[in-house]
XYZ file of C-alpha atoms in Angstrom:
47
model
C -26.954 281.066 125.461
C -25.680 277.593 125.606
C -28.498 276.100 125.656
C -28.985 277.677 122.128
C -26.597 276.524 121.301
C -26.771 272.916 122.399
C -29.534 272.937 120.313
C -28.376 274.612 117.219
C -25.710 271.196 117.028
C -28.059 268.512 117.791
C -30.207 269.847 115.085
C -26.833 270.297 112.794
C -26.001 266.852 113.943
C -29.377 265.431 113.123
C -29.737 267.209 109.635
C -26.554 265.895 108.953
C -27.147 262.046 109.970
C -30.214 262.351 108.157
C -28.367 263.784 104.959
C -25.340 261.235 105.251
C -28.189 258.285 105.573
C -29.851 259.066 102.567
C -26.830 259.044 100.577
C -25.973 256.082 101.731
C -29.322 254.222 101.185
C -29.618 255.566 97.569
C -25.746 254.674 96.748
C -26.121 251.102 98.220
C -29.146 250.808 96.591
C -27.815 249.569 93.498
C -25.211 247.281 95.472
C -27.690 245.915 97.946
C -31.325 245.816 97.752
C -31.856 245.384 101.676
C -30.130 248.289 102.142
C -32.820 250.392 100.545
C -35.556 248.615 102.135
C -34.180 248.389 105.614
C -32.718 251.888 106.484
C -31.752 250.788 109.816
C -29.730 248.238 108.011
C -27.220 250.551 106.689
C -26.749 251.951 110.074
C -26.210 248.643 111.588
C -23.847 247.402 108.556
C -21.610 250.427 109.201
C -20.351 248.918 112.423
């Protein structure tokens, strides 16, 4: 049972990431060109 459920919120957390990145790349896309080419560098810019 838990490890259902371990695995029902790493691949809630993952969906989400992956939601929450793509907003980000398209909405810094007109700020910052690298950030639509580099997705990685949206990630790293956060910090």
């Amino acid at each position: 049972m838990s490890a259902k459920r371990a695995t029902l919120v790493t691949v809630a957390a993952l969906f989400t990431f992956i939601l929450v990145a793509a907003g980000i790349g398209s909405v810094g896309a007109g700020n910052n060109e690298f950030m639509s080419k580099d997705g990685y560098g949206v990630h790293s810019s956060m910090h």
